[in-house]
PDB file of C-alpha atoms in Angstrom:
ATOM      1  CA  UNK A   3       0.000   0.000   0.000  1.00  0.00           C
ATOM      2  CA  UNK A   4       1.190   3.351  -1.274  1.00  0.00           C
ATOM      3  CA  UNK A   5       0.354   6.426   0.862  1.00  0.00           C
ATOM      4  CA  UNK A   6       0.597  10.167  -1.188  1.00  0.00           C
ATOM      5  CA  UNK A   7      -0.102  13.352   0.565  1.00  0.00           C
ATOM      6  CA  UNK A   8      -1.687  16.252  -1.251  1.00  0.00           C
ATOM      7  CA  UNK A   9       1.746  18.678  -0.498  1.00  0.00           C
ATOM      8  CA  UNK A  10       3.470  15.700  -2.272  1.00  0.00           C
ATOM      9  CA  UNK A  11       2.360  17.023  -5.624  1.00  0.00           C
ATOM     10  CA  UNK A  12       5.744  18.643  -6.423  1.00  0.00           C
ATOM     11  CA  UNK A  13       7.388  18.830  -9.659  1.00  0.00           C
ATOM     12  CA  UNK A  14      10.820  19.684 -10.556  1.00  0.00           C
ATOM     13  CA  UNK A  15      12.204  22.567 -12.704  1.00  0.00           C
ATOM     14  CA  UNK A  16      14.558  23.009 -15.274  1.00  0.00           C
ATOM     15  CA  UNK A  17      15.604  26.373 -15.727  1.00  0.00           C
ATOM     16  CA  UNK A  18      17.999  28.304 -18.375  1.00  0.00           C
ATOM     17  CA  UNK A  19      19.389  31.551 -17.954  1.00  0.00           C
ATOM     18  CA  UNK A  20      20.742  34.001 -20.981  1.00  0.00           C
ATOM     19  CA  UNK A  21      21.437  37.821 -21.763  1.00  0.00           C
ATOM     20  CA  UNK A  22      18.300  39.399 -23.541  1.00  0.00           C
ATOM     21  CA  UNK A  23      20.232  41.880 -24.858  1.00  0.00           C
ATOM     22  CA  UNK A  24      21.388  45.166 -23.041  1.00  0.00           C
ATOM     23  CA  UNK A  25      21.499  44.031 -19.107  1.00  0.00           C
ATOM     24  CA  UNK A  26      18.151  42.512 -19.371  1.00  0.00           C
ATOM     25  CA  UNK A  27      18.739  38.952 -17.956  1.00  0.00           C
ATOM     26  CA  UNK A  28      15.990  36.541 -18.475  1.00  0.00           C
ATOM     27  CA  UNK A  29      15.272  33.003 -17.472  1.00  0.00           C
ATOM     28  CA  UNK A  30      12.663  30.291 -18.586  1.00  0.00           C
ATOM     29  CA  UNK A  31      11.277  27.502 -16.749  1.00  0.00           C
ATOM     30  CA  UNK A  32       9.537  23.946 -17.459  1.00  0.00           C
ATOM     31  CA  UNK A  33       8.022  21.671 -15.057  1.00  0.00           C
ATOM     32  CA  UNK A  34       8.533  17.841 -15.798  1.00  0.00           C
ATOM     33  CA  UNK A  35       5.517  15.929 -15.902  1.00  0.00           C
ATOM     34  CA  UNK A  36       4.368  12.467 -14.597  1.00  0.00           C
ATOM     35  CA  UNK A  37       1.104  10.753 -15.809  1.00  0.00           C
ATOM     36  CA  UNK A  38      -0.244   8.033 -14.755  1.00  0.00           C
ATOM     37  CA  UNK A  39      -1.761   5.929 -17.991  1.00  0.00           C
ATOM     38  CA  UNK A  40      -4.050   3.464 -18.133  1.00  0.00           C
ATOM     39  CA  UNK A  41      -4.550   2.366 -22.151  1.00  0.00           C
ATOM     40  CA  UNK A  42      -7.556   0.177 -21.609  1.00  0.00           C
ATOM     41  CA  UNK A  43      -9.629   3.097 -20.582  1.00  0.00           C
ATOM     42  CA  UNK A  44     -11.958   4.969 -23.385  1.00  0.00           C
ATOM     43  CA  UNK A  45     -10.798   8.313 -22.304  1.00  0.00           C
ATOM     44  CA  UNK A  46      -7.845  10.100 -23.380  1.00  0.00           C
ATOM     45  CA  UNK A  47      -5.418  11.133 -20.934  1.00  0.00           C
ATOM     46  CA  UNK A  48      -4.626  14.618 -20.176  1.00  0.00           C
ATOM     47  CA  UNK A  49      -1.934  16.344 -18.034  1.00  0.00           C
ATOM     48  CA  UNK A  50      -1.070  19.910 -17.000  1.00  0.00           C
ATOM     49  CA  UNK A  51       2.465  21.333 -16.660  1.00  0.00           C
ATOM     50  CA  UNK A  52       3.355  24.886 -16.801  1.00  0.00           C
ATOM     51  CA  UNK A  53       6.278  27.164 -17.521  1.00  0.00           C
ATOM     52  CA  UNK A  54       7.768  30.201 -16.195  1.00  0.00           C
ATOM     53  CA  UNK A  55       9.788  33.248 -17.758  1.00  0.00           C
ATOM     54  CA  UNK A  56      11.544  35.974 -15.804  1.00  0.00           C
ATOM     55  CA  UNK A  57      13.961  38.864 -16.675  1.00  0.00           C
ATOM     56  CA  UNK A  58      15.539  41.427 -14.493  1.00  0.00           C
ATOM     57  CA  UNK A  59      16.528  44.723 -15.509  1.00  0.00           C
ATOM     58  CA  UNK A  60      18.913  47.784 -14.651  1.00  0.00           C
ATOM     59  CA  UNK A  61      17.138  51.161 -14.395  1.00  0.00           C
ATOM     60  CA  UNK A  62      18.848  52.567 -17.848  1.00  0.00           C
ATOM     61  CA  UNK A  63      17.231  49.231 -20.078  1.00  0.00           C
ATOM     62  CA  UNK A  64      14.136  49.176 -21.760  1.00  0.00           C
ATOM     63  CA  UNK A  65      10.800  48.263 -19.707  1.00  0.00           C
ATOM     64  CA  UNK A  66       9.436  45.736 -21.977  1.00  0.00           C
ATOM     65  CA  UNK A  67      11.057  42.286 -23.632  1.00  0.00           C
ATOM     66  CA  UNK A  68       9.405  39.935 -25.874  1.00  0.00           C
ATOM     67  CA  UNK A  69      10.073  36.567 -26.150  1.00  0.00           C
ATOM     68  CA  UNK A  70       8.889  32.746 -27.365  1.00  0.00           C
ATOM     69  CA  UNK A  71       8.672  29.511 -25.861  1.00  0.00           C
ATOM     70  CA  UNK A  72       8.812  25.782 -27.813  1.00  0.00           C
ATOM     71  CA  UNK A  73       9.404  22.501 -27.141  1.00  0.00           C
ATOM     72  CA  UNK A  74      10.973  19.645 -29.798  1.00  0.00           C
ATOM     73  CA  UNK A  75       8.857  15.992 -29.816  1.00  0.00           C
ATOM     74  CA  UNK A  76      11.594  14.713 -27.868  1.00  0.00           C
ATOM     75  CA  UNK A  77      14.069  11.976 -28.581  1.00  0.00           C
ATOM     76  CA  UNK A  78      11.898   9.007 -29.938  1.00  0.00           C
ATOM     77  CA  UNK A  79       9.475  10.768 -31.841  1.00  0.00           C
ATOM     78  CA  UNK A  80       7.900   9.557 -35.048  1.00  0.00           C
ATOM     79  CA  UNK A  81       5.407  10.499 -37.519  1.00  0.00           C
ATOM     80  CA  UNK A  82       5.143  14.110 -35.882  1.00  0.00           C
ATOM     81  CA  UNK A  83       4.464  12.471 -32.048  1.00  0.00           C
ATOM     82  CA  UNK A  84       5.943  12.143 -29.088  1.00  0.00           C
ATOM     83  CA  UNK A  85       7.063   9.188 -27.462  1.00  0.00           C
ATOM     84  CA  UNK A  86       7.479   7.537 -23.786  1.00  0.00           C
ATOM     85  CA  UNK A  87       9.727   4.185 -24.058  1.00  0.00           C
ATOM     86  CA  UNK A  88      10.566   1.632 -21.076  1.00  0.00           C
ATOM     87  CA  UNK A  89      13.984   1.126 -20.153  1.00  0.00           C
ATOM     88  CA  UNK A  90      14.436  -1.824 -22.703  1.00  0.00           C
ATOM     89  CA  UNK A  91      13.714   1.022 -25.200  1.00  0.00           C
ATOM     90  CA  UNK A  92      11.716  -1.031 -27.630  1.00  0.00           C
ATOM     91  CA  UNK A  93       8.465  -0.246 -25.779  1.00  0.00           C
ATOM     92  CA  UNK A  94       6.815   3.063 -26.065  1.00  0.00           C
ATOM     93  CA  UNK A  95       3.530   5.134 -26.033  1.00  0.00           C
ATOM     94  CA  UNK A  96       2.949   8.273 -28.038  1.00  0.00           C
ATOM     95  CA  UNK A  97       1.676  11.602 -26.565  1.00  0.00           C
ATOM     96  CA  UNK A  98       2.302  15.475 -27.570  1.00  0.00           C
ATOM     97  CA  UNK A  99       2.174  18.718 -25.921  1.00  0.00           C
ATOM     98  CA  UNK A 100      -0.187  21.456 -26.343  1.00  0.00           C
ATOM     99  CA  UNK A 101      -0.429  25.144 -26.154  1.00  0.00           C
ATOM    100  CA  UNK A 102      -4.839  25.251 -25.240  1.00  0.00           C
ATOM    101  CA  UNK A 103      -7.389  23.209 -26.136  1.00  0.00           C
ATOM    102  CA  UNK A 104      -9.055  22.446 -28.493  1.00  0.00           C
ATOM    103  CA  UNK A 105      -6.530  19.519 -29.259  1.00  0.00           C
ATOM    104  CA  UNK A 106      -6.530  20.774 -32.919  1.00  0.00           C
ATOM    105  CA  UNK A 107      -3.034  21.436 -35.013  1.00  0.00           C
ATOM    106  CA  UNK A 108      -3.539  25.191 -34.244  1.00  0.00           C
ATOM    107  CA  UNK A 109      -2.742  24.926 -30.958  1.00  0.00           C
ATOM    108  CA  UNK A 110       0.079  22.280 -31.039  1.00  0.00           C
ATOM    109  CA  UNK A 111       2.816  23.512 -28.602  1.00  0.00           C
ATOM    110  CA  UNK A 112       5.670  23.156 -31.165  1.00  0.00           C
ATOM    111  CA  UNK A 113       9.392  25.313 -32.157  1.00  0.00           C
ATOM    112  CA  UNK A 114       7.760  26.843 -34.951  1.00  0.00           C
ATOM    113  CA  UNK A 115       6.390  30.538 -35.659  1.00  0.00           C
ATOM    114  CA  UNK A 116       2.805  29.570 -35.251  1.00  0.00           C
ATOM    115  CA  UNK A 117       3.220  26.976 -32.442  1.00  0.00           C
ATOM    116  CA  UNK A 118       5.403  28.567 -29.928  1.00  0.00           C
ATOM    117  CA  UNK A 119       3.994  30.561 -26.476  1.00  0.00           C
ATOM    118  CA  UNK A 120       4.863  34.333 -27.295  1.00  0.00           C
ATOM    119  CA  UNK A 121       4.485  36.884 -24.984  1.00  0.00           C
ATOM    120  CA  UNK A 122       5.967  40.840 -23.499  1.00  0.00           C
ATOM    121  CA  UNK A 123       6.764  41.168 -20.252  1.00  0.00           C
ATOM    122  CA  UNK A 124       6.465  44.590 -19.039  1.00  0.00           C
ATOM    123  CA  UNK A 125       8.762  46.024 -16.093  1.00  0.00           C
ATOM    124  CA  UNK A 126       6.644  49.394 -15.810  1.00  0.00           C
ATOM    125  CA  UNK A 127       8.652  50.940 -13.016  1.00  0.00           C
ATOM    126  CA  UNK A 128       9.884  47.196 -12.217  1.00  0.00           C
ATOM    127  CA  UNK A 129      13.042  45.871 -11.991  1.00  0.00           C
ATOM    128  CA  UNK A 130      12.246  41.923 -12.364  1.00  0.00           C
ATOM    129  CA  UNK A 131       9.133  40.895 -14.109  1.00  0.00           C
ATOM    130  CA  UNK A 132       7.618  37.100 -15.264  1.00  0.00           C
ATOM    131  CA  UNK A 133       4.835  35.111 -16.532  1.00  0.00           C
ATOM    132  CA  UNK A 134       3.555  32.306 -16.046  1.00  0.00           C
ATOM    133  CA  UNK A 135       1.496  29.725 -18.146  1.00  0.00           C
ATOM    134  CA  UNK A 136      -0.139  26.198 -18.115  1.00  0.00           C
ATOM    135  CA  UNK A 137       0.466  23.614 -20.930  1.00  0.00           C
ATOM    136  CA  UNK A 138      -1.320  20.224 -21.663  1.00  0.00           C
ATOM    137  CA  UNK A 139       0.119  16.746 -22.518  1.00  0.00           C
ATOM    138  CA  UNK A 140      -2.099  14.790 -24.232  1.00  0.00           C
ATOM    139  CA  UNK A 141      -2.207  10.832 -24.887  1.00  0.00           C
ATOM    140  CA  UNK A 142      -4.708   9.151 -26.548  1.00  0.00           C
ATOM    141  CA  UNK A 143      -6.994   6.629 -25.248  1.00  0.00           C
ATOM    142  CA  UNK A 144      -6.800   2.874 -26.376  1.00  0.00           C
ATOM    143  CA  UNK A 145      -3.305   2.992 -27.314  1.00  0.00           C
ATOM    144  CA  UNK A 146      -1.700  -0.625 -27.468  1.00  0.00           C
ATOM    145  CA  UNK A 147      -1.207  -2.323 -24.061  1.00  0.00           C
ATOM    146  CA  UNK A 148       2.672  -2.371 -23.605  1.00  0.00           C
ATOM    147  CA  UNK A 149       4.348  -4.399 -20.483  1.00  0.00           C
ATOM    148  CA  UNK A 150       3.731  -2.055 -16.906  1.00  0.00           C
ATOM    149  CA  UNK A 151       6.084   0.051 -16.179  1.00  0.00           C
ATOM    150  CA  UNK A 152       7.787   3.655 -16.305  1.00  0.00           C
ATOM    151  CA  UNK A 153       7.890   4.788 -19.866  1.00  0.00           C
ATOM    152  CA  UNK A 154      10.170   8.665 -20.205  1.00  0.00           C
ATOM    153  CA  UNK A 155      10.908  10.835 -22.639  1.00  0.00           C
ATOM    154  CA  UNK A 156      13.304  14.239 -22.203  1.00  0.00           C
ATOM    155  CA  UNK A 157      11.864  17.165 -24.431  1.00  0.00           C
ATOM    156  CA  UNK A 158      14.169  20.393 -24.934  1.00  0.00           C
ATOM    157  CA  UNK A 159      12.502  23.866 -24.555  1.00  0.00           C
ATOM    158  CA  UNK A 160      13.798  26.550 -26.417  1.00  0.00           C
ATOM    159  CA  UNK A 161      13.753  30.265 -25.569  1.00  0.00           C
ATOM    160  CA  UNK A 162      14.060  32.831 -28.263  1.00  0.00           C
ATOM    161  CA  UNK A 163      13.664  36.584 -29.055  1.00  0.00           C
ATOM    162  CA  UNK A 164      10.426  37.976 -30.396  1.00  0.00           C
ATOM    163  CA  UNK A 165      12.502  37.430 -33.803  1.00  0.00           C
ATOM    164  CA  UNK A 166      12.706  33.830 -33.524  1.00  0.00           C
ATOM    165  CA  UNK A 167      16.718  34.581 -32.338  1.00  0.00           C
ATOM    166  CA  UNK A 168      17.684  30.957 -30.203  1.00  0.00           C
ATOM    167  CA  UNK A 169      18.912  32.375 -27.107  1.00  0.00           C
ATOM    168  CA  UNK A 170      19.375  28.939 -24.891  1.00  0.00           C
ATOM    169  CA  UNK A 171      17.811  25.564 -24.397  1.00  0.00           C
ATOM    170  CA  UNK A 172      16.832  23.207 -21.537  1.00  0.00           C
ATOM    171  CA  UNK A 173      15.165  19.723 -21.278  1.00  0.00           C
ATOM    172  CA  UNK A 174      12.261  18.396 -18.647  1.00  0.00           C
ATOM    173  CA  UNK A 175      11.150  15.289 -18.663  1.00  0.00           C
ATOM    174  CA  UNK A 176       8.196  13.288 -19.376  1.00  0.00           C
ATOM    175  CA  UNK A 177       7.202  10.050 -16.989  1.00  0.00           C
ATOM    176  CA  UNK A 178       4.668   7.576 -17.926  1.00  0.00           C
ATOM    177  CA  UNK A 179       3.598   5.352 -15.385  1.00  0.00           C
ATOM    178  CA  UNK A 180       1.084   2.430 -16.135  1.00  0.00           C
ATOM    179  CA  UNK A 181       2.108  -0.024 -13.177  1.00  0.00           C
ATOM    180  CA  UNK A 182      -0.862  -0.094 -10.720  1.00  0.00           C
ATOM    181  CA  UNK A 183      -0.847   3.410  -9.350  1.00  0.00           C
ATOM    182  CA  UNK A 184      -2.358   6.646  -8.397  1.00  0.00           C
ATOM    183  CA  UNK A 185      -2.328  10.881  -8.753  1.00  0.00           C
ATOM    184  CA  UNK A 186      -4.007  13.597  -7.344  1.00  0.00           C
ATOM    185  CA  UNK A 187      -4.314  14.710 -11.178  1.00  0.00           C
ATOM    186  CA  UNK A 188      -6.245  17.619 -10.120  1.00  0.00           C
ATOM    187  CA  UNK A 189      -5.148  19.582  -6.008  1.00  0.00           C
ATOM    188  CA  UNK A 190      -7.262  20.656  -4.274  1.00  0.00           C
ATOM    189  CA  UNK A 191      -7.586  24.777  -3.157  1.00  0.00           C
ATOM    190  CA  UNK A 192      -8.207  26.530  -0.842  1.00  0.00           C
ATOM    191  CA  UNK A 193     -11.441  26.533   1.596  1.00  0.00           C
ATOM    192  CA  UNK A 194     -12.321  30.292   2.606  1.00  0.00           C
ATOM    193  CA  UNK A 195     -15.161  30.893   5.376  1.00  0.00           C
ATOM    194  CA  UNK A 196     -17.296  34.215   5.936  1.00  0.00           C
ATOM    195  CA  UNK A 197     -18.465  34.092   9.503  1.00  0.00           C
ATOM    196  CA  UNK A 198     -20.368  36.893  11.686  1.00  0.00           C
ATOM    197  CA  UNK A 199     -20.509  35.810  15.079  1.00  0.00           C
ATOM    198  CA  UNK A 200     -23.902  34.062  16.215  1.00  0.00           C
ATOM    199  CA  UNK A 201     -25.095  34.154  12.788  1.00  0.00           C
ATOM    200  CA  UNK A 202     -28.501  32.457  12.045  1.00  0.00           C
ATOM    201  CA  UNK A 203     -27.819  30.203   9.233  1.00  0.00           C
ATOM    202  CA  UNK A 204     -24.599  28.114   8.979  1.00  0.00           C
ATOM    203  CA  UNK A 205     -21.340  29.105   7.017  1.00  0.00           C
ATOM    204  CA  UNK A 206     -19.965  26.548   4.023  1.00  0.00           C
ATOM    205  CA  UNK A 207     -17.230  26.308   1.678  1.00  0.00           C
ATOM    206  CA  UNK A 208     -15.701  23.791  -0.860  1.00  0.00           C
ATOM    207  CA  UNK A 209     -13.602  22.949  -3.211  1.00  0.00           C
ATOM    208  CA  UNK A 210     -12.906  20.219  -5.711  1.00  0.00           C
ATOM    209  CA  UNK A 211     -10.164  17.823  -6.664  1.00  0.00           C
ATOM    210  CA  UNK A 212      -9.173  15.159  -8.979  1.00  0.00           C
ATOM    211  CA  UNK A 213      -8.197  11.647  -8.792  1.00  0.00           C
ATOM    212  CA  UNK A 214      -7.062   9.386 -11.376  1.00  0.00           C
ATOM    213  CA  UNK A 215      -5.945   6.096 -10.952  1.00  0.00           C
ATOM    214  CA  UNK A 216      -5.854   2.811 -13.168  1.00  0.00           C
ATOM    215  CA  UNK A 217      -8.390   1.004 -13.893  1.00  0.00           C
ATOM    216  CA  UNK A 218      -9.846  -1.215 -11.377  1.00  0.00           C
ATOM    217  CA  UNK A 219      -7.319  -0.230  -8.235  1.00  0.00           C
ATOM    218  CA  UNK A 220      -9.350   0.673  -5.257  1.00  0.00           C
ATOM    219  CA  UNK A 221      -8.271   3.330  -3.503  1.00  0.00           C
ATOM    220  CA  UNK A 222      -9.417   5.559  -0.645  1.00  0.00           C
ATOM    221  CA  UNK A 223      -8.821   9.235   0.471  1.00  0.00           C
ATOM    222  CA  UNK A 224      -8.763  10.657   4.372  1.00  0.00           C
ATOM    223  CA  UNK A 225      -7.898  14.365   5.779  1.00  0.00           C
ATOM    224  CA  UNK A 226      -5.874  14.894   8.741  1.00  0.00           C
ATOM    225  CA  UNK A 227      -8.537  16.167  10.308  1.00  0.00           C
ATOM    226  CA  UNK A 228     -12.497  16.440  10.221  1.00  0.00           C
ATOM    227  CA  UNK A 229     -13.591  18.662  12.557  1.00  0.00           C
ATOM    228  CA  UNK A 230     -11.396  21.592  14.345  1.00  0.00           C
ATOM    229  CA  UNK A 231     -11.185  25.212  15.656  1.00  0.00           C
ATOM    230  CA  UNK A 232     -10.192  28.577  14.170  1.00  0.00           C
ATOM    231  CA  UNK A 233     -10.598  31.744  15.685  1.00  0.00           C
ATOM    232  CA  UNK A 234     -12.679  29.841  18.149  1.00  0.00           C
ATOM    233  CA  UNK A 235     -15.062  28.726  15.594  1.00  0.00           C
ATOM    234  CA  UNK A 236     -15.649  25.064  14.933  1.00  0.00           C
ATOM    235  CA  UNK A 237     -16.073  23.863  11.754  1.00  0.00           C
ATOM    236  CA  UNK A 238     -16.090  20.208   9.820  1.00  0.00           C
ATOM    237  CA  UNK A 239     -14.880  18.769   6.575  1.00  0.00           C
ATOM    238  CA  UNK A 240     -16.455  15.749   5.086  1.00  0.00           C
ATOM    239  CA  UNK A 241     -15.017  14.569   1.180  1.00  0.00           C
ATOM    240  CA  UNK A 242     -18.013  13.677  -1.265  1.00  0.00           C
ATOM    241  CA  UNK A 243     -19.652  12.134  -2.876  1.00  0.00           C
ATOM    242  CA  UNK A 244     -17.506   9.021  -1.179  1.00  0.00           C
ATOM    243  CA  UNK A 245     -14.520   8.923   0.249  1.00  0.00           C
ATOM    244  CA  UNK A 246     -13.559   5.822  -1.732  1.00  0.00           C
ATOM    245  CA  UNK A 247     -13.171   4.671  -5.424  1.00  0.00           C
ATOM    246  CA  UNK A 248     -12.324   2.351  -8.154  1.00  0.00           C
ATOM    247  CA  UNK A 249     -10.105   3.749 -10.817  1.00  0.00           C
ATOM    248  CA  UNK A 250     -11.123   3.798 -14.226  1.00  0.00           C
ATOM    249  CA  UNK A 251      -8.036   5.546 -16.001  1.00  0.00           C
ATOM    250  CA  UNK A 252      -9.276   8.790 -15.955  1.00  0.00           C
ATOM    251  CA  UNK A 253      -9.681  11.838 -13.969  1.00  0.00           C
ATOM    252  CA  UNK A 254     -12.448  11.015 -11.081  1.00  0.00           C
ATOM    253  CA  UNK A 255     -13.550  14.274  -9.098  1.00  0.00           C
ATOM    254  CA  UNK A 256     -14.553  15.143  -5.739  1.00  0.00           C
ATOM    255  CA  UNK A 257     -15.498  17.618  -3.416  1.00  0.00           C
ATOM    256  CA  UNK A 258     -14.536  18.609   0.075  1.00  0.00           C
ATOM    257  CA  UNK A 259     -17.062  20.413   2.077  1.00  0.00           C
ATOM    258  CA  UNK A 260     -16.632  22.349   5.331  1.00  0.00           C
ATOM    259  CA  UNK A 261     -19.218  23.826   7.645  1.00  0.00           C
ATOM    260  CA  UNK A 262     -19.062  26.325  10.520  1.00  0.00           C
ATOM    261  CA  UNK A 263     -22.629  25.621  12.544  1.00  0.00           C
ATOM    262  CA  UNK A 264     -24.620  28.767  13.104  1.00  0.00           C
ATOM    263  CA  UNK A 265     -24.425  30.445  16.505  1.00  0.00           C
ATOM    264  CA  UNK A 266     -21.248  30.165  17.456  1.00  0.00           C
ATOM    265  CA  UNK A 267     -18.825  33.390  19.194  1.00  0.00           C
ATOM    266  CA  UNK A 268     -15.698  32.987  18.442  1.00  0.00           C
ATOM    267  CA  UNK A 269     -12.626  34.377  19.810  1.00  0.00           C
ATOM    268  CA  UNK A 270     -12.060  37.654  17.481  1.00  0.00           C
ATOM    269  CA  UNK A 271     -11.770  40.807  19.404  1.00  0.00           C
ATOM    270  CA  UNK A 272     -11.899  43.379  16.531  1.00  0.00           C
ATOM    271  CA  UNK A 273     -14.218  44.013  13.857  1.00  0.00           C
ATOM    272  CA  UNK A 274     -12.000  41.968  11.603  1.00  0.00           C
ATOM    273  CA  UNK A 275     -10.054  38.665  12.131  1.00  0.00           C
ATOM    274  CA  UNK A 276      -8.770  36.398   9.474  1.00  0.00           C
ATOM    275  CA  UNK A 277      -6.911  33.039   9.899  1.00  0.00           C
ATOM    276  CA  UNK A 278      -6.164  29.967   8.480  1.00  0.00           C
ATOM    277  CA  UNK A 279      -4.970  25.840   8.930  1.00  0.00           C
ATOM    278  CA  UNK A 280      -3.424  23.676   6.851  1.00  0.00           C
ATOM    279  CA  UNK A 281      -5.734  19.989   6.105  1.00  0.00           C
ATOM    280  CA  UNK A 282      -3.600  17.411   4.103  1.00  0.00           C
ATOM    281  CA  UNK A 283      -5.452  14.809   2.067  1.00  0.00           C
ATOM    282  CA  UNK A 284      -4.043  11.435   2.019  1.00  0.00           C
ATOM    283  CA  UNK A 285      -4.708   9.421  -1.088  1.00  0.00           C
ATOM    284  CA  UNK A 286      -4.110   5.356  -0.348  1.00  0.00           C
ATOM    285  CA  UNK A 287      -4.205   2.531  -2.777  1.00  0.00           C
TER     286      UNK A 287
END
């Protein structure tokens, strides 16, 4: 039995640095992505990664700086796809990365013109600025069952001048994993309260997550906690519609409520008081 915690949902970062021109130093970051894949199920499989770009400035540069953003299909691609092998390297899935939905060629996250992330940063009175974006990688359902087991790929990013000028490169990596296995494919966020002391009617809040796990593997989810105190307010958390599952390979959603009862004081001796806790969600399989 495999225990993840929702803080555990860390990815790592590749970054590159370069000279933007003047002494306008800029910097552009990838996350690497895991998926977990399950080919027998219907739906296709999609994950979210994101990337990062920041410059810093002296005083005496200019206040704005354009730039672009692509990737390459990696090192086993064919036919204009990505590809994931094992570490025998004669088994692989395909996948490929994408600026937006609609999955259509349009908005294919490639290293040309038309397919790159473009953008300006501007410094206004600034002297660091940076953006920040999401990007999807896409595999397709009811690819051909392989052997189980952790299937990578290494793509290079490439970061270049509004003119299409190659300033530097960087790789992330892609992990595949379709052994019997789980992600929180979707975190949780935050739960935020409104609460006037001995009000009539009860307070609630929620948010939703996603879980996606192959197909058939039971799992289960817990918080640390239920029930506890803030500001001398009480409140509960419950996870719905179940706090249990059976994966199907895709992304299964749920909800976590919370409730401060009605008539309660609290502890807040101003007009104002704001605080907060930190819940972790435990996802076991």
């Amino acid at each position: 039995m495999t225990h993840r915690a929702l803080r555990i949902c860390a990815v790592g970062l590749l970054a590159v640095a370069f000279r933007a021109g003047a002494a306008i130093t800029c910097s552009a970051s990838v996350t690497s992505v895991t998926i977990v894949y399950d080919p027998s199920s219907p739906t296709q499989n999609v994950t979210t990664g994101s990337y990062t770009v920041t410059c810093v400035r002296l005083l005496t540069d200019a206040n704005t700086f354009s730039w672009q953003l692509g990737v390459n299909d990696g090192l086993q691609a064919a036919a204009g796809l990505n590809r994931v092998q094992n570490t025998a390297g004669v088994q692989r899935y395909t996948y490929d990365t994408w600026r937006l939905s609609p999955y259509i060629a349009a908005n294919k996250w490639g290293d040309t013109a038309t397919t790159r992330f473009t953008g300006t940063l501007n410094f206004g009175a600034s002297l660091t600025a940076s953006t920040s974006g999401p990007f999807d990688i896409v595999m397709a359902a009811g690819q051909a069952v392989q052997p189980a087991g952790t299937y990578t790929d290494t793509v290079t990013a490439s970061l270049r001048t509004s003119t299409g000028v190659l300033i530097n490169t960087s790789t992330f990596g892609v992990t595949v994993l379709t052994t019997n296995t789980c992600q929180l494919s979707v975190p949780p966020g935050s739960l935020n309260f409104t609460y006037t002391s001995f009000q009539v009617s009860a307070a609630t809040a929620s948010t939703s997550y996603g879980v996606r796990c192959t197909t058939a593997l039971p799992y289960t989810m817990a918080l640390d906690a239920t029930s506890a105190v803030l500001l001398g307010l009480t409140y509960t958390l419950a996870i719905a519609p179940s706090s249990s599952g059976t994966g199907n390979g895709a992304t299964q959603t749920y909800t976590i409520n919370g409730t401060i009862a009605a008539s309660q004081w609290g502890t807040c001796a101003s007009a104002v008081c704001s605080g907060s806790q930190t819940r972790t969600l435990t996802l076991t399989w």
